[in-house]
Tab-separated table of C-alpha atoms in Angstrom:
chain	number	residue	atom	x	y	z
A	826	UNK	CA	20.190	-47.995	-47.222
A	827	UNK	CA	21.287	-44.796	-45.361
A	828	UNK	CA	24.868	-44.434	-45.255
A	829	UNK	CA	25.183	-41.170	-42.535
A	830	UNK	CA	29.673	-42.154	-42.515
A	831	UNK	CA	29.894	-41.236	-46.476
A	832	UNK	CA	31.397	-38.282	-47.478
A	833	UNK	CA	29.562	-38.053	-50.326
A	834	UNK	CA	25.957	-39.449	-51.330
A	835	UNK	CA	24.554	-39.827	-54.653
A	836	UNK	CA	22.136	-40.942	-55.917
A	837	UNK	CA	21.621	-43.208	-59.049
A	838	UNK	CA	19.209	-42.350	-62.164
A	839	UNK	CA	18.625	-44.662	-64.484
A	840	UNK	CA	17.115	-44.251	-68.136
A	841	UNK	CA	17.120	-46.439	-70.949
A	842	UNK	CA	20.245	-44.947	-72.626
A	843	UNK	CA	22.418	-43.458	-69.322
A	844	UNK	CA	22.774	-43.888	-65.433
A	845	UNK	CA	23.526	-40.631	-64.345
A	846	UNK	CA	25.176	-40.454	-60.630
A	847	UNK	CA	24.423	-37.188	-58.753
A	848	UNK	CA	25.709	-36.237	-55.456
A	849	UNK	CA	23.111	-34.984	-52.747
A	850	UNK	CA	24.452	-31.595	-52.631
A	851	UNK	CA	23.654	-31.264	-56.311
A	852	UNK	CA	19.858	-31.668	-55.949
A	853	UNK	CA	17.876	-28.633	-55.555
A	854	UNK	CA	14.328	-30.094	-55.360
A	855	UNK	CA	12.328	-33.226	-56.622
A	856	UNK	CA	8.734	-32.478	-57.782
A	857	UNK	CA	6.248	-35.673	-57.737
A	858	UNK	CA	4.153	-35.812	-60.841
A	859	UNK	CA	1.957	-38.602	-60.050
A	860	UNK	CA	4.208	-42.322	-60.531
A	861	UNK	CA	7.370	-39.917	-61.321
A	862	UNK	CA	9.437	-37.018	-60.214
A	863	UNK	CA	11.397	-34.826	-61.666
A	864	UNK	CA	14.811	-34.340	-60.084
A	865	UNK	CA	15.911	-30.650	-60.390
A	866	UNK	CA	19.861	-30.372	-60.535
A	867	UNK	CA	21.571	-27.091	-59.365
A	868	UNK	CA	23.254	-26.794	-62.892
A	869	UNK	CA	19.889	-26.525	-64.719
A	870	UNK	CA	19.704	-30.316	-65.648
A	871	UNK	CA	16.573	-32.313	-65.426
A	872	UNK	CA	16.203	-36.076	-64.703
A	873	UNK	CA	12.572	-37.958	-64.508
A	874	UNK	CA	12.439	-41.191	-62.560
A	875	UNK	CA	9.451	-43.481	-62.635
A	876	UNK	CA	9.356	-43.556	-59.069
A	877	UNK	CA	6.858	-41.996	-56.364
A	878	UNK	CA	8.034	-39.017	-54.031
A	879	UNK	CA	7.830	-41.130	-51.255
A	880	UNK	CA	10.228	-43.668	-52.527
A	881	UNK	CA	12.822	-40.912	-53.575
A	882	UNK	CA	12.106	-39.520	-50.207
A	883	UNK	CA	13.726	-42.993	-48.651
A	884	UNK	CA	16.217	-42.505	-51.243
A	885	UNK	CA	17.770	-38.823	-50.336
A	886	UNK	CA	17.354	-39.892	-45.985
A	887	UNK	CA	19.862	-37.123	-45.086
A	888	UNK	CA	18.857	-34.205	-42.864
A	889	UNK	CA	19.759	-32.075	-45.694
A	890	UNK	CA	16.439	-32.592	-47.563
A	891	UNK	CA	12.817	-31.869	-46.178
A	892	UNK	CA	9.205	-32.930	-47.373
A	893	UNK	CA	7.708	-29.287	-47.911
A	894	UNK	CA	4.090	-30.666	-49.256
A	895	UNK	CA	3.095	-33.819	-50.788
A	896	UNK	CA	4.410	-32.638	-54.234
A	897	UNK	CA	8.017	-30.921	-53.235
A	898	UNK	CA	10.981	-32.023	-51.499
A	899	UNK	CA	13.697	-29.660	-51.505
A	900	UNK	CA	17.448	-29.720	-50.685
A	901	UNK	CA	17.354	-26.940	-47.363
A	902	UNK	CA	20.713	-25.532	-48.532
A	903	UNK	CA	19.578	-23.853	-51.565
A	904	UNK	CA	16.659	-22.287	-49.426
A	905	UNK	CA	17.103	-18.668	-50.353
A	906	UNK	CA	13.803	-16.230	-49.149
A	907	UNK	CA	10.755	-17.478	-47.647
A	908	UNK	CA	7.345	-16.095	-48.263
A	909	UNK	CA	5.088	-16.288	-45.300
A	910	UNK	CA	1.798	-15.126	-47.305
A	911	UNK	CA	2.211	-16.598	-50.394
A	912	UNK	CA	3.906	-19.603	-48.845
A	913	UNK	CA	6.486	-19.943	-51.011
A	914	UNK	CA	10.317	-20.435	-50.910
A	915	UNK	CA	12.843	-19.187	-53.235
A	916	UNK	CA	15.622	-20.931	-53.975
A	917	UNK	CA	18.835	-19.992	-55.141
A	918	UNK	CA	18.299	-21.146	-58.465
A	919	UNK	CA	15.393	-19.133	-58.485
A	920	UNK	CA	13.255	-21.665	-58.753
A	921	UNK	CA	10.296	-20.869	-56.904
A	922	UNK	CA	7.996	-23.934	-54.656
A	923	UNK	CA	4.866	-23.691	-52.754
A	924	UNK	CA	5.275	-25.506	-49.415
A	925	UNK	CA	1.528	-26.631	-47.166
A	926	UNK	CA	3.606	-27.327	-43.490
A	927	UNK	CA	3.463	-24.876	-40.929
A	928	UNK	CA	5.663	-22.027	-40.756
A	929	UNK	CA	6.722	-23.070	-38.148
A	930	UNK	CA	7.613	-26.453	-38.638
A	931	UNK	CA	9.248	-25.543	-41.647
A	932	UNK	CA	11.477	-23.300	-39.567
A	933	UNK	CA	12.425	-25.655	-37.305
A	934	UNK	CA	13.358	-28.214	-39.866
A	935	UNK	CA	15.651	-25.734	-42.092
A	936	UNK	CA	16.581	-23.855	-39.039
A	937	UNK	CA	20.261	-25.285	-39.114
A	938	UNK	CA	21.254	-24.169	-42.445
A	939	UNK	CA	19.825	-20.829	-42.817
A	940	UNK	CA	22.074	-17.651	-41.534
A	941	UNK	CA	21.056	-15.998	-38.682
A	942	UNK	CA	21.102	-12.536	-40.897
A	943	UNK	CA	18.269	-14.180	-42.567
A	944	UNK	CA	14.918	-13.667	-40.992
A	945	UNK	CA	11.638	-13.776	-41.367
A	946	UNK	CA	10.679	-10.215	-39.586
A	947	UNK	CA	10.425	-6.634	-41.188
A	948	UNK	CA	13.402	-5.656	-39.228
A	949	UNK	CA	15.600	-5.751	-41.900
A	950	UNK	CA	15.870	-2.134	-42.666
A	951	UNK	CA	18.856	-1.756	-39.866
């Protein structure tokens, strides 16, 4: 269920020896890898769940996180550089993702959280 008046969300991962609770703004980006994904935690940490993208997709319903191709869904906050020809985005952890939506789309949808400093023309030379 989505709970939009909480402070803070988390999420719940469960393993057979821990249940780790992680808040939203922890979570950099979840890669699917077939029946799981692997949640990718700011601080370098790691968690698996045996759970489809789509389903951890429902999960993490906040506007803070976007579906950037069937196999990535990041947290827009860390978005750090976008590559239009190699159509990739860097991300402050310096991980690196591939994303298959439009530019433009993808724009739109992270268009609240990036700085307006930060764009995507070859003007940046002052």
């Amino acid at each position: 269920m989505r709970s939009t008046n909480s402070p803070v969300q988390k999420l719940i991962i469960s393993n057979s020896d821990y249940i780790h609770v992680v808040q939203f703004d922890e979570i950099v980006f979840c890669q699917s890898d077939g029946c799981y994904t692997h949640i990718n935690l700011h601080n370098g940490q790691k968690h698996t769940l045996a759970k489809s993208l789509s389903k951890i997709c429902m999960q993490l319903s906040s506007s803070q996180f976007i579906r950037i191709s069937q196999t990535y869904l990041i947290n827009k906050t860390f978005v750090n550089k976008i590559d239009r020809k190699k159509k990739n985005l860097y991300l402050l952890d310096r991980a690196i993702v591939p994303f298959t939506i439009s530019l433009k789309n993808l724009m739109e949808l992270i268009s609240d959280s990036i700085h307006p400093k930060i764009a995507l023309t070859d003007a940046d030379n002052g």
